[in-house]
mmCIF file of C-alpha atoms and ligand atoms in Angstrom:
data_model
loop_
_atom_site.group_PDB
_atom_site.id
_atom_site.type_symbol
_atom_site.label_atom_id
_atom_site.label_comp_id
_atom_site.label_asym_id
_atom_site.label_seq_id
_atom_site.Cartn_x
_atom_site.Cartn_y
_atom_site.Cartn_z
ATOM 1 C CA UNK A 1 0.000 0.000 0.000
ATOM 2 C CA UNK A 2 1.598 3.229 -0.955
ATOM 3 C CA UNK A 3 2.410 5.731 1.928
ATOM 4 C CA UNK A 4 -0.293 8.909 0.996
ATOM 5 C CA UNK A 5 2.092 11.430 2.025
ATOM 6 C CA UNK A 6 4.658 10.392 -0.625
ATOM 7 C CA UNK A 7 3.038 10.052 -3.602
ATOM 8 C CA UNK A 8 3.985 13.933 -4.461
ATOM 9 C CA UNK A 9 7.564 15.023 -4.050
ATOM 10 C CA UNK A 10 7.577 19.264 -3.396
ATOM 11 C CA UNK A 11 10.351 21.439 -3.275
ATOM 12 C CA UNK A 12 10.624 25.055 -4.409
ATOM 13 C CA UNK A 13 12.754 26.103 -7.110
ATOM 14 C CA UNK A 14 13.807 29.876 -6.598
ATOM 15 C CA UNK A 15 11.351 30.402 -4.201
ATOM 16 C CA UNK A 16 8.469 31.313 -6.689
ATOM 17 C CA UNK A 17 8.979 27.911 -8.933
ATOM 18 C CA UNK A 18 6.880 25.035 -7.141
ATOM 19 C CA UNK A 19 8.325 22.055 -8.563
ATOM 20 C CA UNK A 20 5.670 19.155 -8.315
ATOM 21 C CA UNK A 21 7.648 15.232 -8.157
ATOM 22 C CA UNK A 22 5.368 12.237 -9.000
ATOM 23 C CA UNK A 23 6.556 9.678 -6.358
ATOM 24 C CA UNK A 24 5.688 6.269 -6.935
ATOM 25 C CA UNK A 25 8.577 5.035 -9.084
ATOM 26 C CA UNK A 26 7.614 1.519 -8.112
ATOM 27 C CA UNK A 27 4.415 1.492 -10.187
ATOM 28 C CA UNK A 28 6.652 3.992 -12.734
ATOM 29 C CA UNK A 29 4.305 6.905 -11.400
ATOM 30 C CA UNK A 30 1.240 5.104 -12.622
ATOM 31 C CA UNK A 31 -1.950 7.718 -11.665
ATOM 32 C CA UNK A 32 -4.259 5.944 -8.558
ATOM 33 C CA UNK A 33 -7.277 7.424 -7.056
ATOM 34 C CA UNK A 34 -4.900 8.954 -4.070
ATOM 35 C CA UNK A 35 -2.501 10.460 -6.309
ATOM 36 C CA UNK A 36 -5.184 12.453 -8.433
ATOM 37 C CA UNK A 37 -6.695 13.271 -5.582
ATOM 38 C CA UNK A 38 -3.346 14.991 -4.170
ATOM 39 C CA UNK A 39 -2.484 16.252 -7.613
ATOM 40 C CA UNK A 40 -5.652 18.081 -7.493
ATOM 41 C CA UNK A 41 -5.393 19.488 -3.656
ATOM 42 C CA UNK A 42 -1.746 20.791 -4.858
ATOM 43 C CA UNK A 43 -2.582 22.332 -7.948
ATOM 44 C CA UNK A 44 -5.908 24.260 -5.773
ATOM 45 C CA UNK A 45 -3.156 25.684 -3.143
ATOM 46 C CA UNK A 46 -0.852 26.642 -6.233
ATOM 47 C CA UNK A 47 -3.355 28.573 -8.101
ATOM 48 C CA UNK A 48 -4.209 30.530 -4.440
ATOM 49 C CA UNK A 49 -0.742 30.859 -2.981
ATOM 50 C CA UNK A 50 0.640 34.181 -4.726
ATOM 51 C CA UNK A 51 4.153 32.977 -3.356
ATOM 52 C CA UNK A 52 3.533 30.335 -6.521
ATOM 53 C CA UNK A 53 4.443 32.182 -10.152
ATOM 54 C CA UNK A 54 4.924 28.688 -11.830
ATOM 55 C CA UNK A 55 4.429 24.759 -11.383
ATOM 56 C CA UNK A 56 7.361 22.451 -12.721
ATOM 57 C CA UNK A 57 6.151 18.584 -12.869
ATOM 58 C CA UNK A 58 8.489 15.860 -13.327
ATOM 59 C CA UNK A 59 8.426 12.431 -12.484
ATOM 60 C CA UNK A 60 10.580 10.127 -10.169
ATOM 61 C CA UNK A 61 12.332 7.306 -11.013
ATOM 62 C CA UNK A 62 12.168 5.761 -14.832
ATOM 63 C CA UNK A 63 9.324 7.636 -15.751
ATOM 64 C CA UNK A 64 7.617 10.466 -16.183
ATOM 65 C CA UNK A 65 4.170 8.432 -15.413
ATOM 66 C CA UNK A 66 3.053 5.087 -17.245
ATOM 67 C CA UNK A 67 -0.508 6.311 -17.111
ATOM 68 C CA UNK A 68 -3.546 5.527 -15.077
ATOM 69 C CA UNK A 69 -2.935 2.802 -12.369
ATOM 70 C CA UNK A 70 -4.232 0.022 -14.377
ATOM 71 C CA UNK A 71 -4.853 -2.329 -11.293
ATOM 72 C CA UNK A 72 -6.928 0.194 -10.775
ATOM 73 C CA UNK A 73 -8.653 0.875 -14.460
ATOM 74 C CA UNK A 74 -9.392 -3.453 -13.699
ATOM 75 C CA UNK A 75 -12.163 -2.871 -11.140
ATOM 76 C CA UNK A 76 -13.968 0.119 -12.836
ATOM 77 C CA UNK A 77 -17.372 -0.322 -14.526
ATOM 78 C CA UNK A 78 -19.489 1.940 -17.213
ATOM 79 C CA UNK A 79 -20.808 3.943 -13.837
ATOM 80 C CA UNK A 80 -17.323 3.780 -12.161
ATOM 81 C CA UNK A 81 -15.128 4.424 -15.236
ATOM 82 C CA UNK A 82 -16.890 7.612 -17.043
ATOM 83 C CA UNK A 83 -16.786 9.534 -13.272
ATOM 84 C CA UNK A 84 -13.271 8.407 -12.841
ATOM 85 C CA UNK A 85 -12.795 10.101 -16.491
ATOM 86 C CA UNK A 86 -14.449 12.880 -15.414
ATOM 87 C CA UNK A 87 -12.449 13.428 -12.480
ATOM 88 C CA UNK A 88 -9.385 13.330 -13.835
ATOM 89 C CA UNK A 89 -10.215 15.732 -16.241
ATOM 90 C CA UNK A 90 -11.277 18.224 -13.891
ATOM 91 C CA UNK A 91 -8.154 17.607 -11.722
ATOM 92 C CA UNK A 92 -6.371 17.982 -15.346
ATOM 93 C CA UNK A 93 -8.282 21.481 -16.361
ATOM 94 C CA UNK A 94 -7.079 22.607 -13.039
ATOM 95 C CA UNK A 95 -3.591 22.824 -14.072
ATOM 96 C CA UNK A 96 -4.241 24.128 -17.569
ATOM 97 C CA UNK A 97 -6.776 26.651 -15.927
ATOM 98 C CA UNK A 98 -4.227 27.793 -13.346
ATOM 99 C CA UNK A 99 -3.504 31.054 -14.286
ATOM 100 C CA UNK A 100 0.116 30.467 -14.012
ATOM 101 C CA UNK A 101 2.652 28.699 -16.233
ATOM 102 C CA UNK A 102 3.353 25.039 -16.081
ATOM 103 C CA UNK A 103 6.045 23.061 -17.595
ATOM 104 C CA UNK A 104 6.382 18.998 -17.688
ATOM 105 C CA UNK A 105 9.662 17.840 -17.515
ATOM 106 C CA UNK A 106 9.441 14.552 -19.219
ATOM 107 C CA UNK A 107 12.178 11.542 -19.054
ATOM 108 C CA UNK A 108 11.231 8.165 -19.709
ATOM 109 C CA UNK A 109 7.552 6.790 -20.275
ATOM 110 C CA UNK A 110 4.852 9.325 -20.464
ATOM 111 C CA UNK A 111 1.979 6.955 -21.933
ATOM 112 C CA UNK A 112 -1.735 7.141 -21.677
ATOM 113 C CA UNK A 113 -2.605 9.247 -18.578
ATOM 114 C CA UNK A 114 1.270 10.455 -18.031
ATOM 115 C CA UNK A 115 0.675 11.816 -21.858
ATOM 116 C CA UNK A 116 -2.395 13.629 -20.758
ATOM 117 C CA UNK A 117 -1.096 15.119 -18.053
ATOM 118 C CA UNK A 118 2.090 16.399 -20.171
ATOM 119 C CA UNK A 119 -0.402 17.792 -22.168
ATOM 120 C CA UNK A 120 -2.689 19.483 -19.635
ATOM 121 C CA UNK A 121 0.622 21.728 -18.930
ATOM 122 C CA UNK A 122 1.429 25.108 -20.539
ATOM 123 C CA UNK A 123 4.944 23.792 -22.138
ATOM 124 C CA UNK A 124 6.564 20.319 -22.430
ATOM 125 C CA UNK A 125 10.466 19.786 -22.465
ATOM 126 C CA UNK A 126 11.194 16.165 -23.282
ATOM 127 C CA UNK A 127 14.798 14.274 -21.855
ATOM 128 C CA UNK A 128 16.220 12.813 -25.792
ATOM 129 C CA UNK A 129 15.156 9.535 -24.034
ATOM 130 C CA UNK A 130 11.304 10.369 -23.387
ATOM 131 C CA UNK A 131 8.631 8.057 -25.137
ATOM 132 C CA UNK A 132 5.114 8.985 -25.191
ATOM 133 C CA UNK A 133 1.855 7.050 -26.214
ATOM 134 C CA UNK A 134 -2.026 6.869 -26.100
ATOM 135 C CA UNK A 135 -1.773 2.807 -25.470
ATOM 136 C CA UNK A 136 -4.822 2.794 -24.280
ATOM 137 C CA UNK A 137 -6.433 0.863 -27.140
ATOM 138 C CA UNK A 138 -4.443 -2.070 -26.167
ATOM 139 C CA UNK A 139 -5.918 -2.705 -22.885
ATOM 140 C CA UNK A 140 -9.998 -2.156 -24.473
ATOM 141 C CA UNK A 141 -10.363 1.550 -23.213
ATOM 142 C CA UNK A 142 -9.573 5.172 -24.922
ATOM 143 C CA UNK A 143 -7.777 8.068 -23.388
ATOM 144 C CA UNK A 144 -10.152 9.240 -20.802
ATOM 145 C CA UNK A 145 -8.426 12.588 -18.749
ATOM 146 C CA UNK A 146 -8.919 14.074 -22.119
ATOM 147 C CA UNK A 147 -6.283 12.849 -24.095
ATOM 148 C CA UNK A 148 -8.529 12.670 -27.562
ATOM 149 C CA UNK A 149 -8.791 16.469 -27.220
ATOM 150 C CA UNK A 150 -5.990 17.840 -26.514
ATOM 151 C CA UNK A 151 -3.478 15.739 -28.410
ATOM 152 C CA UNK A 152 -6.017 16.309 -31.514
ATOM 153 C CA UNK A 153 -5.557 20.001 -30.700
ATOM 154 C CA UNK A 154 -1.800 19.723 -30.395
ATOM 155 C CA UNK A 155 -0.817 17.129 -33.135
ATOM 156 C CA UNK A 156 -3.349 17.735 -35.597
ATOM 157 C CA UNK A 157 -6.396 15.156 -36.325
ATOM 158 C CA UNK A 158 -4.422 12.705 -38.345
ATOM 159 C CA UNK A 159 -1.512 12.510 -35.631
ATOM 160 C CA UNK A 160 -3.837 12.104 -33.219
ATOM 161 C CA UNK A 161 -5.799 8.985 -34.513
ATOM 162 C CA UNK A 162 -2.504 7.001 -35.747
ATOM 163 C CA UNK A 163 -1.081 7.085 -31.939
ATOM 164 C CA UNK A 164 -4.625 6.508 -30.358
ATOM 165 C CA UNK A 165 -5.857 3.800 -33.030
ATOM 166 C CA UNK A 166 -2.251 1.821 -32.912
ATOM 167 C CA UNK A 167 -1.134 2.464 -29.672
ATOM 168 C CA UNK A 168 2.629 2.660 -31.018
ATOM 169 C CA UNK A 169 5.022 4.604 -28.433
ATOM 170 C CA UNK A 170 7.125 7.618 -30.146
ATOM 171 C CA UNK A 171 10.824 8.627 -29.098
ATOM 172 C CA UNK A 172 11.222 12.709 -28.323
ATOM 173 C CA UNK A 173 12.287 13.595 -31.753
ATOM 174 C CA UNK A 174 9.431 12.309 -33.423
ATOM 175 C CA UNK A 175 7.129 14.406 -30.674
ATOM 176 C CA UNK A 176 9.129 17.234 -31.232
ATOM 177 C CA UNK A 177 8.657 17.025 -35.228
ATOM 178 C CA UNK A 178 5.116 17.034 -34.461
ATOM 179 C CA UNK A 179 4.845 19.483 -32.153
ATOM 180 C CA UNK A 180 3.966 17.254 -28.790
ATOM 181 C CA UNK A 181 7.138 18.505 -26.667
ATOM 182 C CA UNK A 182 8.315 21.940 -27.429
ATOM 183 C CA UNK A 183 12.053 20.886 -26.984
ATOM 184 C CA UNK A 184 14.437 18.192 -26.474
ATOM 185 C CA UNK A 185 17.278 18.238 -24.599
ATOM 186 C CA UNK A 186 20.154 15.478 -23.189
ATOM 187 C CA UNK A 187 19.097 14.112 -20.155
ATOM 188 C CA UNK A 188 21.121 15.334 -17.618
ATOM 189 C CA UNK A 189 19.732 18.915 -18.850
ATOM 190 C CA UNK A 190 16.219 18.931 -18.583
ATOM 191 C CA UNK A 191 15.485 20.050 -14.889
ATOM 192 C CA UNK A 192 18.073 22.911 -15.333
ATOM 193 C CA UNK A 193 16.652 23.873 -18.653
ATOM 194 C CA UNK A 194 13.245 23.661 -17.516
ATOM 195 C CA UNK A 195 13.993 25.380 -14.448
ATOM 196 C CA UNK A 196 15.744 28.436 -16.851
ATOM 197 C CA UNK A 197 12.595 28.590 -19.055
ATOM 198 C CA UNK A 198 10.877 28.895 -16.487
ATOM 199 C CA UNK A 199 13.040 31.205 -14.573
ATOM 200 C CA UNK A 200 12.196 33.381 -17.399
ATOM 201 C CA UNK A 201 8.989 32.869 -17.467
ATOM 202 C CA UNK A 202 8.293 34.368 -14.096
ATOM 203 C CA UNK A 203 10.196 37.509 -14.790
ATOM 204 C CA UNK A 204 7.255 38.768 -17.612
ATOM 205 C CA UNK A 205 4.601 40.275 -16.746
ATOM 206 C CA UNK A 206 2.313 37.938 -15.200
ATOM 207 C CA UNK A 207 -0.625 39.562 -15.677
ATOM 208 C CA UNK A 208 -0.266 39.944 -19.515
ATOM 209 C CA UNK A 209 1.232 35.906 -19.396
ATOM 210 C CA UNK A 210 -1.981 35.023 -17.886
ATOM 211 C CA UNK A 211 -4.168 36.938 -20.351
ATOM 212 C CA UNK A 212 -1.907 35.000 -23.097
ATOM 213 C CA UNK A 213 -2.795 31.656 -21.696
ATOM 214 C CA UNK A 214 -6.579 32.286 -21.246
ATOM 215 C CA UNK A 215 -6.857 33.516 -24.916
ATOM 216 C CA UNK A 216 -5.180 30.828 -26.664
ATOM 217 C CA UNK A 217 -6.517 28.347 -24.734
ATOM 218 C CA UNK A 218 -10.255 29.357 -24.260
ATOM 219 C CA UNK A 219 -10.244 31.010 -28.246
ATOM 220 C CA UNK A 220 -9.276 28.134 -29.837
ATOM 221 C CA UNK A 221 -12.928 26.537 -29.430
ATOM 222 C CA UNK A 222 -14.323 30.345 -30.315
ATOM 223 C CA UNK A 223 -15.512 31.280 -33.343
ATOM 224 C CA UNK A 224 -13.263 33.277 -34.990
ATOM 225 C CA UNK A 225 -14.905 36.373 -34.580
ATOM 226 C CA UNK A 226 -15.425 35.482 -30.826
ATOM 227 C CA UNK A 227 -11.974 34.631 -30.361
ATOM 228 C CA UNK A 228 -11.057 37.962 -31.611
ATOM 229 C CA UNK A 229 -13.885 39.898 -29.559
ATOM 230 C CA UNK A 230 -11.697 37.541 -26.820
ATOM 231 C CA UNK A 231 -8.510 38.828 -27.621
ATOM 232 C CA UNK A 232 -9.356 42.106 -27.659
ATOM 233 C CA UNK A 233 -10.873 42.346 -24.284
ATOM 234 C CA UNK A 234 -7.649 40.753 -22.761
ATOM 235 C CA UNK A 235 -5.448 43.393 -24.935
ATOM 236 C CA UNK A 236 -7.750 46.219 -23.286
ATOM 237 C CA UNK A 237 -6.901 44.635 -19.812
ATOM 238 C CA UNK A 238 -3.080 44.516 -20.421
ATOM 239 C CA UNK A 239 -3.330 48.108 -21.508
ATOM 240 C CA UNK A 240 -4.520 48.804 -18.142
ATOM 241 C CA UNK A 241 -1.542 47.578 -15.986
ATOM 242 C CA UNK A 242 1.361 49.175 -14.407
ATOM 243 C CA UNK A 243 3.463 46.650 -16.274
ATOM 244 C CA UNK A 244 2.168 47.731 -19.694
ATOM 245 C CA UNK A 245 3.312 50.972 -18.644
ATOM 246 C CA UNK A 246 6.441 50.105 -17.201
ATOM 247 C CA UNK A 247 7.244 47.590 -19.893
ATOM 248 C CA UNK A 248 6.958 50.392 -23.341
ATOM 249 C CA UNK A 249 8.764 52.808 -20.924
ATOM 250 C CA UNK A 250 11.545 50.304 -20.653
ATOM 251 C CA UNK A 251 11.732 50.004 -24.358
ATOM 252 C CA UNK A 252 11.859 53.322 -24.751
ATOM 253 C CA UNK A 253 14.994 54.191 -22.395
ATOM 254 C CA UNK A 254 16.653 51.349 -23.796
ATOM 255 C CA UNK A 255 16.436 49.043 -20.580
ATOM 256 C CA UNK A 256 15.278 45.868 -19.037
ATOM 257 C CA UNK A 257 11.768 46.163 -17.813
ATOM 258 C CA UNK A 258 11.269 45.865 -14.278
ATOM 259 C CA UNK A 259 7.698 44.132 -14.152
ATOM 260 C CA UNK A 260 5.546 44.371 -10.862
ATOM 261 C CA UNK A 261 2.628 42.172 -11.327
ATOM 262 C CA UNK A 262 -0.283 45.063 -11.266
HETATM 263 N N1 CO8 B 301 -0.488 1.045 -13.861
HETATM 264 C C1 CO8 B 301 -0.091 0.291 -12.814
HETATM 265 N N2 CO8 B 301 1.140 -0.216 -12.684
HETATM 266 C C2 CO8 B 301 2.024 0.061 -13.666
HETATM 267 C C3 CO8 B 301 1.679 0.844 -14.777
HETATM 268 C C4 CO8 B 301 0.366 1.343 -14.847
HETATM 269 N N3 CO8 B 301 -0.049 2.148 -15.849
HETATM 270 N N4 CO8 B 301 2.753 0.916 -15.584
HETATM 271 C C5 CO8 B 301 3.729 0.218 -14.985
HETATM 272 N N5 CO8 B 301 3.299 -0.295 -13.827
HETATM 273 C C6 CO8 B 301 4.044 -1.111 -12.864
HETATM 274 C C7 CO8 B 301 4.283 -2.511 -13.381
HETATM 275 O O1 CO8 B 301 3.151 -3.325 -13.146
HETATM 276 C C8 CO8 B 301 5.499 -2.910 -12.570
HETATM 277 O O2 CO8 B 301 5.077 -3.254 -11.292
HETATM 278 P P1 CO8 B 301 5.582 -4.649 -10.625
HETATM 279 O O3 CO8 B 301 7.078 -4.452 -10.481
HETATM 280 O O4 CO8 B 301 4.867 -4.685 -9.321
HETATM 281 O O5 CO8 B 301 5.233 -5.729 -11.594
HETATM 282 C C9 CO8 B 301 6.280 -1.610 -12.444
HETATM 283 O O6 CO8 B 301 5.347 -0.567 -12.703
HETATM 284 C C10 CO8 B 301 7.402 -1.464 -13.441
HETATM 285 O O7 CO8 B 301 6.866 -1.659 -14.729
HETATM 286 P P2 CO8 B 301 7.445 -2.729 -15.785
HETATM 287 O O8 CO8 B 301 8.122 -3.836 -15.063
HETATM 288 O O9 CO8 B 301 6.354 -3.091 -16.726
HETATM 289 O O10 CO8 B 301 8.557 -1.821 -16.490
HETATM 290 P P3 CO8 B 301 9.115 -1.994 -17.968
HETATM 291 O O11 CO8 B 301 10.241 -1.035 -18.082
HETATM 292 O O12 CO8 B 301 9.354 -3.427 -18.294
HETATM 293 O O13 CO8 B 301 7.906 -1.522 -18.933
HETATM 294 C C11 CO8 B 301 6.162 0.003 -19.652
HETATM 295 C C12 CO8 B 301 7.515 -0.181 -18.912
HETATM 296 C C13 CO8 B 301 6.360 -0.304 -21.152
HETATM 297 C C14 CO8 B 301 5.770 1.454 -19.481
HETATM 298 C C15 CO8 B 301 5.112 -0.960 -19.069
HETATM 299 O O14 CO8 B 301 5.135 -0.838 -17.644
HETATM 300 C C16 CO8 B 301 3.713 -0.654 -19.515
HETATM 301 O O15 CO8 B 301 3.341 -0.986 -20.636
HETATM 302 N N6 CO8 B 301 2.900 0.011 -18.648
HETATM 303 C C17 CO8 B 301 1.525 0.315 -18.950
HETATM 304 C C18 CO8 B 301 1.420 1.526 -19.855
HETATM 305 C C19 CO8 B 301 -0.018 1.790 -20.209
HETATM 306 O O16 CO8 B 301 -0.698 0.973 -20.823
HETATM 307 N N7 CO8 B 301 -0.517 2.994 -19.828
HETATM 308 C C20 CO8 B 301 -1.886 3.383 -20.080
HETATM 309 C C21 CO8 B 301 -2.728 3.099 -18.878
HETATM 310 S S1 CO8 B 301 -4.440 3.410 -19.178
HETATM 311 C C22 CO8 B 301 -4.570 5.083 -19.055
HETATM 312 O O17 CO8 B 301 -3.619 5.785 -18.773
HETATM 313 C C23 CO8 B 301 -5.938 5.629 -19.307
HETATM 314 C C24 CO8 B 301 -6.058 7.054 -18.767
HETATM 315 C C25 CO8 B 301 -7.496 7.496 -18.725
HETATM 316 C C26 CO8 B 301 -8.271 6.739 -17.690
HETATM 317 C C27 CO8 B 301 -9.673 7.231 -17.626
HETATM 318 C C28 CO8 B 301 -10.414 6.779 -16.374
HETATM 319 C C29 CO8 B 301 -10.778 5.351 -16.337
#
């Protein structure tokens, strides 16, 4: 029985970085009941601690995460399974709908559920020796924390149905040809390159970063001219801040822009 306390690793990077561990290597960080369930309580107290400017999730052990816990995924039923779907893509939506920006560090597996979860973050940086996969079709099931969405939405239709339908695994380079992970890098670089992007992340302005996230994701199901009507409302916001103000003044004087969050 896994010790509840442990199944999430959390140190700060930085101070403002909150850098979130999967920690059940034995079961290669395979996604129980108790681990969403603390996934979802940390990303709740991330998106209302203001000490928290971004979330870095990595796995421990061999993998990133191997998915749901498929011991698991054996005792659910139609009732059972399509609330445990919808869980997990609330807990999922949490961390895309944070308001702050979220980076997966990926080494090793990130199949089925440890794909969707990659994908529920803001930016993906992928160790050269990452695999990823939507194997769910080989155990009877589909993705179900909304992995038919959002890799569709990342990948492109045709992309999306060749990894769900076969259930083949991909190596980094192929994910970053498509567009899955927005980087590779050797493995004994990814946490300090993900902690640098994000390191330079937090020093933009985060009200304007937030706006930026909320448009692109919440427009791209918009119609066009909603999306636009969208955009424009968050521009008018932006326009409104100190850092707007502080940030063309910087330009001007030939600086680096002090940003102050307001
Ligand atoms: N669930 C539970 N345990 C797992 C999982 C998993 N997903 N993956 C690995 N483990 C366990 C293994 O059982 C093993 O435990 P033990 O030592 O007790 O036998 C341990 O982790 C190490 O794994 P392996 O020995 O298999 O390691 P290998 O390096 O030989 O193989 C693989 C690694 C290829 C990743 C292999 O473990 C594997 O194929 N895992 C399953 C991957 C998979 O099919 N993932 C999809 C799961 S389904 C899913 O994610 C659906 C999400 C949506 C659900 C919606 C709600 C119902």
């Amino acid at each position: 029985m896994d010790n509840a306390a442990t199944l999430l690793n959390m140190t700060r990077i930085n101070s403002h970085i909150l850098h979130i561990k999967l920690n059940r290597p034995e079961a290669l960080n395979a996604l129980n009941a108790e681990l969403m369930s603390q996934l979802e309580n940390v990303f709740l107290e991330a998106k209302a601690d203001v000490t928290v400017k971004a979330i870095l999730l990595s796995g421990e052990g061999k993998a990133f995460c191997a998915g749901a816990d498929i011991k698991q995924l054996a005792t659910l039923n139609a009732h059972t399974g399509s609330e445990f779907a919808r869980y997990g893509q609330r807990v999922f939506r949490l961390l895309e709908q944070l308001g702050k920006p979220s980076l997966a560090a990926i080494h090793g597996f990130a199949l089925g559920g440890g794909c969707e979860l990659a994908m529920s973050a803001t930016l993906r940086i992928a160790a050269d020796t990452a695999v990823f996969g939507q194997p769910e079709i080989k155990l009877g099931v589909i993705p179900g924390f909304g992995g038919t969405q959002r890799l569709s939405r990342l990948v492109g239709k045709g992309r999306a149905l060749d990894l769900c339908l076969t259930g083949r695994l991909i190596k980094a380079e192929e994910a970053h040809r498509w567009g899955l992970v927005n980087e590779v890098v050797a493995s004994d670089q990814l946490l300090s390159r993900a902690t640098q992007l994000l390191t330079d992340l937090i020093k933009l302005a985060p009200i304007a970063l937030q706006s930026m996230m909320m448009t692109i994701d919440q427009g791209y199901d918009l119609s066009l001219t909603d999306a636009f009507a969208l955009e424009a409302a968050h521009f008018g916001l932006c326009c409104a801040t100190t850092d707007k103000k502080e940030g063309v003044k910087a330009f001007i004087e030939k600086r680096a822009a002090l940003f102050c969050g307001e």
